[in-house]
mmCIF file of C-alpha atoms in Angstrom:
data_model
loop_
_atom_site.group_PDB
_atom_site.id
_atom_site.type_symbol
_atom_site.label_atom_id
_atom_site.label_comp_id
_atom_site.label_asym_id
_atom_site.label_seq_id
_atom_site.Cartn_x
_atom_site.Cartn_y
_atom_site.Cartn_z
ATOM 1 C CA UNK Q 39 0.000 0.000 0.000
ATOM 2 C CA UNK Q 40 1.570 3.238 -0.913
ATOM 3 C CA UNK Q 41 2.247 5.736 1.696
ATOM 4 C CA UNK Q 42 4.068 8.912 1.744
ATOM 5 C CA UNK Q 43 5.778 10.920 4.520
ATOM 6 C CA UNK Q 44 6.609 14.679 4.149
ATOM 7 C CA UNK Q 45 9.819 16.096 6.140
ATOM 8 C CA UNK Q 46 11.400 19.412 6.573
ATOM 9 C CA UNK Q 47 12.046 22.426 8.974
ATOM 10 C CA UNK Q 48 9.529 23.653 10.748
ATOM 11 C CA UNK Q 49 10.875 27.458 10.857
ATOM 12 C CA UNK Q 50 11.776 29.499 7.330
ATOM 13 C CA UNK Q 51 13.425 32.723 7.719
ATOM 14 C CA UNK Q 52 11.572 35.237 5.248
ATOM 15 C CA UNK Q 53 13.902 35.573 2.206
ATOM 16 C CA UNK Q 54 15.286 32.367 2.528
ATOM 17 C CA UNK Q 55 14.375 28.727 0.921
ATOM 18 C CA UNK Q 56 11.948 25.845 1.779
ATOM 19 C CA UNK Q 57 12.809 22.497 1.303
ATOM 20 C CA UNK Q 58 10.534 19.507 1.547
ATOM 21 C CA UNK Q 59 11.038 16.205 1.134
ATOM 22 C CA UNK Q 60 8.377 13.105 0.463
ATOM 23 C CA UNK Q 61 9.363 10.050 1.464
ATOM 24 C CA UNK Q 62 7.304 7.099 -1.143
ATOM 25 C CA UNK Q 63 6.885 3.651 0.665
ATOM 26 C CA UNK Q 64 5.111 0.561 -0.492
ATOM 27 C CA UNK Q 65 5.745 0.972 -3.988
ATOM 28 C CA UNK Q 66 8.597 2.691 -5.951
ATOM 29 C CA UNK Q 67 8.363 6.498 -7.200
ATOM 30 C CA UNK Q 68 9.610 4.847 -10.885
ATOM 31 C CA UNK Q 69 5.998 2.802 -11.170
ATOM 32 C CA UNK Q 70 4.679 4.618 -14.169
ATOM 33 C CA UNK Q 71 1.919 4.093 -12.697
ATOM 34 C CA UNK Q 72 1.670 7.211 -10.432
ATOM 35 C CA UNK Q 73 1.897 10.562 -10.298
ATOM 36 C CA UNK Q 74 3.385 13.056 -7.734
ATOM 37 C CA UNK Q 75 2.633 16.431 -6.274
ATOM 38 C CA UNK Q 76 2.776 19.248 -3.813
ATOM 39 C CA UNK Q 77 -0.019 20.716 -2.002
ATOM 40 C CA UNK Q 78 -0.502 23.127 0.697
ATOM 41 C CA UNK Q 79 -3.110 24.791 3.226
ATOM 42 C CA UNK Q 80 -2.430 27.978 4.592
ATOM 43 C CA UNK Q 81 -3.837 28.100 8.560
ATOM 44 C CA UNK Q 82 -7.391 28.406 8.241
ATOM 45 C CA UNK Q 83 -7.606 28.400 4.446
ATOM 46 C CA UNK Q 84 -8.307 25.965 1.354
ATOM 47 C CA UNK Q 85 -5.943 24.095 -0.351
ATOM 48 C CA UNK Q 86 -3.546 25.220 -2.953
ATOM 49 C CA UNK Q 87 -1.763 23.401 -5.651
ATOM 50 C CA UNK Q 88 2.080 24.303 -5.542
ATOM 51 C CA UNK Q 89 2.949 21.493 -8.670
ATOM 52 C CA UNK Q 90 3.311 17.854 -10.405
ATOM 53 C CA UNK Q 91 5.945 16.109 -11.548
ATOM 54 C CA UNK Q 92 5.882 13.202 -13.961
ATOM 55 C CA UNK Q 93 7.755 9.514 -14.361
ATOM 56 C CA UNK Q 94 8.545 11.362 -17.268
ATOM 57 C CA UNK Q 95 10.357 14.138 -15.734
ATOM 58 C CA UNK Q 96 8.145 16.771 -16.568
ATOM 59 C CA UNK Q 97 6.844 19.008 -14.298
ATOM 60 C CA UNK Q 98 4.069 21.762 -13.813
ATOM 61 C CA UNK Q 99 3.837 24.812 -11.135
ATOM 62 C CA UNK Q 100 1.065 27.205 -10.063
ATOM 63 C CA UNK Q 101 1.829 29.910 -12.392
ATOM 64 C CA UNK Q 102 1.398 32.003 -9.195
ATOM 65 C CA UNK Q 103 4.528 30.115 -7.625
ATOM 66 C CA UNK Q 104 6.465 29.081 -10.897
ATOM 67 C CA UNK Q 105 9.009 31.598 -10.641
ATOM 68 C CA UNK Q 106 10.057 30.549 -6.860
ATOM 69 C CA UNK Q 107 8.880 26.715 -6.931
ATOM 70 C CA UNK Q 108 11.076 23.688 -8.202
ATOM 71 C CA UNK Q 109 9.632 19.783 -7.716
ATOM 72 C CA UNK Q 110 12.419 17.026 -8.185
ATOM 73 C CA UNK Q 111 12.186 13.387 -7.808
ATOM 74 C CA UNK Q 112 15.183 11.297 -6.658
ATOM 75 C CA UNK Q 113 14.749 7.719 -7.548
ATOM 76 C CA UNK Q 114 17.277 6.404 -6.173
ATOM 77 C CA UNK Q 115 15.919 7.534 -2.685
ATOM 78 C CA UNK Q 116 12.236 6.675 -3.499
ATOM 79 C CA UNK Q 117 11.424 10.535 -2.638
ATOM 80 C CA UNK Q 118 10.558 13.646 -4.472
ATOM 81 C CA UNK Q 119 11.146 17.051 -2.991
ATOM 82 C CA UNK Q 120 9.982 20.686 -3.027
ATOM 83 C CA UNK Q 121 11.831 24.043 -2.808
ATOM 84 C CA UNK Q 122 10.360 26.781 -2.557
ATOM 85 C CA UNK Q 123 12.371 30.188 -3.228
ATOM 86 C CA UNK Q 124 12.184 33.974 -1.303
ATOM 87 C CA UNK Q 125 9.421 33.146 1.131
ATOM 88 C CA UNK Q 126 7.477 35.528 3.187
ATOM 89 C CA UNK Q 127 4.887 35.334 5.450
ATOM 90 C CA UNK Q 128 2.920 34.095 3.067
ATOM 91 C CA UNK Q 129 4.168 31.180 2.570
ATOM 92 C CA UNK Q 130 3.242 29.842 6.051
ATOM 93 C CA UNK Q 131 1.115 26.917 5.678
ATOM 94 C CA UNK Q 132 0.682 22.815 5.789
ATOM 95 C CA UNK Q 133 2.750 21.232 3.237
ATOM 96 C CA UNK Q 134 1.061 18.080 1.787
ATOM 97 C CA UNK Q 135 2.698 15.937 -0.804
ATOM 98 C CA UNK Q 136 0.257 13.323 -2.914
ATOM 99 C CA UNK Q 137 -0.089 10.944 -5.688
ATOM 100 C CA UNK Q 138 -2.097 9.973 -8.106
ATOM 101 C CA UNK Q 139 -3.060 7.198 -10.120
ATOM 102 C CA UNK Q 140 -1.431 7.615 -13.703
ATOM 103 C CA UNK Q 141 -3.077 4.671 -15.532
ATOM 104 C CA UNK Q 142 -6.010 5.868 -17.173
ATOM 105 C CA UNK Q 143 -5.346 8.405 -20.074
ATOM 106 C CA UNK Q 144 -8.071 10.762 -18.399
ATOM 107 C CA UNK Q 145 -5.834 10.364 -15.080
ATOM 108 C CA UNK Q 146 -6.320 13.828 -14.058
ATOM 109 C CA UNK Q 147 -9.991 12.973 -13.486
ATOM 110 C CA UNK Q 148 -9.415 10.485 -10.689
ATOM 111 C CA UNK Q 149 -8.143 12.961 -8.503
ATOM 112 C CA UNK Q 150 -5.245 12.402 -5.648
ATOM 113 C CA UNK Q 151 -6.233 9.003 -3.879
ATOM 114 C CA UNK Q 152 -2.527 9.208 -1.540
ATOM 115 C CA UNK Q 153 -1.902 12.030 0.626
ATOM 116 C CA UNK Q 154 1.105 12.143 2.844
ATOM 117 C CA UNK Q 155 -0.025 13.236 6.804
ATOM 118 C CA UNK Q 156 1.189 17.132 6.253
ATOM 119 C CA UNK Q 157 3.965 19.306 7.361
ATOM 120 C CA UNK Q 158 3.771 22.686 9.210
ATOM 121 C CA UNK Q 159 6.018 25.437 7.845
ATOM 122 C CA UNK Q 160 6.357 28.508 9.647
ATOM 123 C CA UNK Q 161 7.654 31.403 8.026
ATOM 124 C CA UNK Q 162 9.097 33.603 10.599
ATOM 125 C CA UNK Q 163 12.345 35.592 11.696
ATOM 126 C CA UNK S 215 -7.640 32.447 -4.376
ATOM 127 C CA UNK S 216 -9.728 29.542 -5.527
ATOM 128 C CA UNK S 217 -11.238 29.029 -8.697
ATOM 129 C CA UNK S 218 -13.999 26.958 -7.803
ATOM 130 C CA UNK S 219 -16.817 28.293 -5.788
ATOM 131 C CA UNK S 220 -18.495 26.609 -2.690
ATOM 132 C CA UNK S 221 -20.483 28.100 0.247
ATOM 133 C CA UNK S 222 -18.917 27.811 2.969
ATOM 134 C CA UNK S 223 -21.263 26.106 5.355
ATOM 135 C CA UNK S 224 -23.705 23.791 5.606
ATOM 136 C CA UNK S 225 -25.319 22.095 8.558
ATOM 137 C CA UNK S 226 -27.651 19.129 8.953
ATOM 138 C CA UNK S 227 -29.195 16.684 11.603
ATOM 139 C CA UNK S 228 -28.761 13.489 12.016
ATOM 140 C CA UNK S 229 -30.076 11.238 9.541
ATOM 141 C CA UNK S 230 -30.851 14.157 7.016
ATOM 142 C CA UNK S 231 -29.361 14.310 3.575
ATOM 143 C CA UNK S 232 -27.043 17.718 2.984
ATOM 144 C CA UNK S 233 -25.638 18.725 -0.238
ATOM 145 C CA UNK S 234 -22.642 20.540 -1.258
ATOM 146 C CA UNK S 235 -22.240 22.396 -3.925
ATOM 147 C CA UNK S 236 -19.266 23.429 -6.317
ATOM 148 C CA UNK S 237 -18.957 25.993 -9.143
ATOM 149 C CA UNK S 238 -16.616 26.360 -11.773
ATOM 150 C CA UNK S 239 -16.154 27.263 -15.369
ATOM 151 C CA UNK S 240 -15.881 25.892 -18.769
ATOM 152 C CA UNK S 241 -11.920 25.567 -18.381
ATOM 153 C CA UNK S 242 -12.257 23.357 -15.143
ATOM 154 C CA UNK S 243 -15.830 21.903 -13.896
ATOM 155 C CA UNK S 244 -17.281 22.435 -17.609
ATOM 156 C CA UNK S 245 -14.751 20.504 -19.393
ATOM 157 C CA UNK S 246 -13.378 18.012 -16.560
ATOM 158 C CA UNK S 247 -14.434 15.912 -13.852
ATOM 159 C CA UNK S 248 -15.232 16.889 -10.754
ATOM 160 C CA UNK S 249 -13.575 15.116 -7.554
ATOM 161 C CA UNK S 250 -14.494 15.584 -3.394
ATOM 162 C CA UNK S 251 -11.904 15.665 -0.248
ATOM 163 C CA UNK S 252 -13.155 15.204 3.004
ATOM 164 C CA UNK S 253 -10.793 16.652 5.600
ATOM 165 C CA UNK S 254 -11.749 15.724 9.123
ATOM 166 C CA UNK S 255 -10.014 18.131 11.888
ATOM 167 C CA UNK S 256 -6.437 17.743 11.890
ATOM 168 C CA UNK S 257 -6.221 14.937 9.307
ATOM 169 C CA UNK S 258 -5.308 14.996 5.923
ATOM 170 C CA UNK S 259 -7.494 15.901 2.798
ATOM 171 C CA UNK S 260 -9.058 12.579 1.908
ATOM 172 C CA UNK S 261 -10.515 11.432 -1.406
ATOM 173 C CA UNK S 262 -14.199 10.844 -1.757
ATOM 174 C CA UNK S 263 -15.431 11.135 -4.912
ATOM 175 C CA UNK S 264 -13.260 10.874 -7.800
ATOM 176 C CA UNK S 265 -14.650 11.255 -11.676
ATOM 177 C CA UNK S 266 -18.075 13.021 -10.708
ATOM 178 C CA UNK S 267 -19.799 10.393 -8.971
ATOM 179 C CA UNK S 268 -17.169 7.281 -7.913
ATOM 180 C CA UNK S 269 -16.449 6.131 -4.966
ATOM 181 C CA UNK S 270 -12.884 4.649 -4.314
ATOM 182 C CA UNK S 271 -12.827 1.638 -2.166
ATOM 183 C CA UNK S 272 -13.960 1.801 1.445
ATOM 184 C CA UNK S 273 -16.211 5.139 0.934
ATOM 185 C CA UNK S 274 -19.735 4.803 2.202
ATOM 186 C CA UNK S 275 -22.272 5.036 -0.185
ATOM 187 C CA UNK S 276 -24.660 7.755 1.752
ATOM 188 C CA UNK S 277 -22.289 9.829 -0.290
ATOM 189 C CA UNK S 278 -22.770 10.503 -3.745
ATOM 190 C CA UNK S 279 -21.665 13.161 -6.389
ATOM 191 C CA UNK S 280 -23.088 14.678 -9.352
ATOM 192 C CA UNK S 281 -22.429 17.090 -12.299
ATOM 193 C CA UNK S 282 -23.937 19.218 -14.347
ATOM 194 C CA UNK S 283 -22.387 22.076 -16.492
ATOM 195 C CA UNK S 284 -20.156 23.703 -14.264
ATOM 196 C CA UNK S 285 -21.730 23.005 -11.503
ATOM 197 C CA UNK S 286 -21.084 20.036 -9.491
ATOM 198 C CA UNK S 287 -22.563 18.699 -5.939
ATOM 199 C CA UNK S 288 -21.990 16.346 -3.145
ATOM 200 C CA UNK S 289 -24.717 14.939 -1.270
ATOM 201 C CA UNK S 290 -24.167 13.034 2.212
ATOM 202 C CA UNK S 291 -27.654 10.916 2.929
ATOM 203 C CA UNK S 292 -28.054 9.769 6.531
ATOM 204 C CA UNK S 293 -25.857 12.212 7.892
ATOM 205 C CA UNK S 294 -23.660 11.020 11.310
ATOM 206 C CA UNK S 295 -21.543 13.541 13.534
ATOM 207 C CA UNK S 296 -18.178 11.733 11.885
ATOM 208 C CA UNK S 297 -19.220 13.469 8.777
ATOM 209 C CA UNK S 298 -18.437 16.837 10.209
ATOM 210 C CA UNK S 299 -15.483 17.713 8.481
ATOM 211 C CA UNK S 300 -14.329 20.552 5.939
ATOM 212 C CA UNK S 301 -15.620 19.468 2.181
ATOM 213 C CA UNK S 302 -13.096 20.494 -0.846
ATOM 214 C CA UNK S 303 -14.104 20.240 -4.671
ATOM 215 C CA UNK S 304 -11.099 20.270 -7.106
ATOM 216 C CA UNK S 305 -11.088 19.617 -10.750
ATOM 217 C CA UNK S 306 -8.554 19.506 -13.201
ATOM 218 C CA UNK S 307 -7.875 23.172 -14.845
ATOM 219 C CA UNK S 308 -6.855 23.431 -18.899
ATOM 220 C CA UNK S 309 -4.949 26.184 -18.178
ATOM 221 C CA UNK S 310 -4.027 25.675 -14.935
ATOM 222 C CA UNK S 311 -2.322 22.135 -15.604
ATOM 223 C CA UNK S 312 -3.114 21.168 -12.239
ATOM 224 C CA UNK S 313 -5.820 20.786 -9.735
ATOM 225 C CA UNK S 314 -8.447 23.897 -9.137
ATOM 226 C CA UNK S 315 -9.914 23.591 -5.547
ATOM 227 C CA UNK S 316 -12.922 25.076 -4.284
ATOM 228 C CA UNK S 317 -12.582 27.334 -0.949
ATOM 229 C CA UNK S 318 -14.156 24.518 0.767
ATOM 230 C CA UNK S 319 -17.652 23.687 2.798
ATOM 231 C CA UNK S 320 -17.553 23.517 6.563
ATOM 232 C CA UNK S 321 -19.934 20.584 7.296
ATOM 233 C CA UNK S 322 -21.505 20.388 10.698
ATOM 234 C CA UNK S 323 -23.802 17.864 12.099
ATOM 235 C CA UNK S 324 -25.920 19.582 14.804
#
């Protein structure tokens, strides 16, 4: 059963970088079969898609993050990551990574059936 | 900001049937399908309707989703106080190349 685990600091100084990893166990983050993104909820607020990135390599941002956002996926670790650029205030939210299943051509309609349990980030001097 | 429009609260009874509802536009709801999170408090998002109106494995079937348009709704029949939760509708934007949530629906079971 696939299950993912998001890890990171806690505390961002505003100006600086956020990195995030998400940790893929049960299966391997090769399986064409999935897909893999970011997601976060600012205190309070909705959710927010940050981006996706592909088996393929290919990835897509939020064009209201692309300039600061950058997804990678390290296979050799089983984990993909997230770094997000510049932060302010902002920023401060729950970091969720997630997966979906990539098997149907219309995959995009089967939403995100994986979510990892969430990681506060605090952006704060 | 989201794209997709929900109210955002609802409140039912036990044992009554409450519906959600979700509005988009051509480039998300009107051309894709529409999918459901429940969130209970402190928990992660959770899937519960995927491609309109399916249920993935282990979902009860007092809920139930429909679409129409670019509008889209969730409907929870015999409503329990573990179905109080925060309600999210998402669905895939053109131009977005991603996921468009809705602001989300505060459910509560009085």
């Amino acid at each position: 059963q696939l299950q993912l685990q998001e890890s990171g600091p806690g505390l961002v100084k505003p100006s600086g970088t956020l990195s995030l990893t998400c940790s893929v166990s049960g299966d391997s983050i090769n399986n064409r079969s999935y897909y893999w993104a970011w997601i976060r909820q600012p205190p309070g607020k909705g959710l927010e898609w940050i981006g996706t990135i592909y088996h393929s390599g290919n990835t897509f941002y939020n064009p209201s993050l692309k300039s600061r956002v950058t997804i990678y996926a390290y296979t050799s670790r089983n984990e993909f990551s997230l770094k997000l650029s510049s932060v302010t205030a902002a920023d401060t939210a729950k970091y969720y990574c997630a997966s979906g299943d990539y098997t149907n051509y219309y995959y995009y309609n089967y939403g995100l059936g994986v979510w990892g349990q969430g990681t506060t980030v605090n952006v704060s001097s | 900001q989201s794209l997709l429009t929900q109210s955002p609260s609802a409140s039912g009874t036990p044992g009554q049937t409450v519906t959600i509802s979700c509005s988009g536009s051509i480039s998300n709801v009107g051309t894709n399908a529409v999918n459901w999170y429940q969130q209970l408090p402190g928990t992660a998002p959770k899937l519960l309707i995927y491609n309109n109106n399916q249920r993935p494995s282990g979902v009860p079937d007092r809920f139930s989703g429909s679409k129409s348009g670019t509008s889209a709704s969730l409907a929870i029949s015999g409503l329990q106080s573990e179905d109080e939760a925060d309600y999210y509708c998402a669905a895939w934007g053109d131009i977005l190349k991603g996921p468009v949530f809705g602001g989300g629906t505060r459910l509560t079971v009085l």
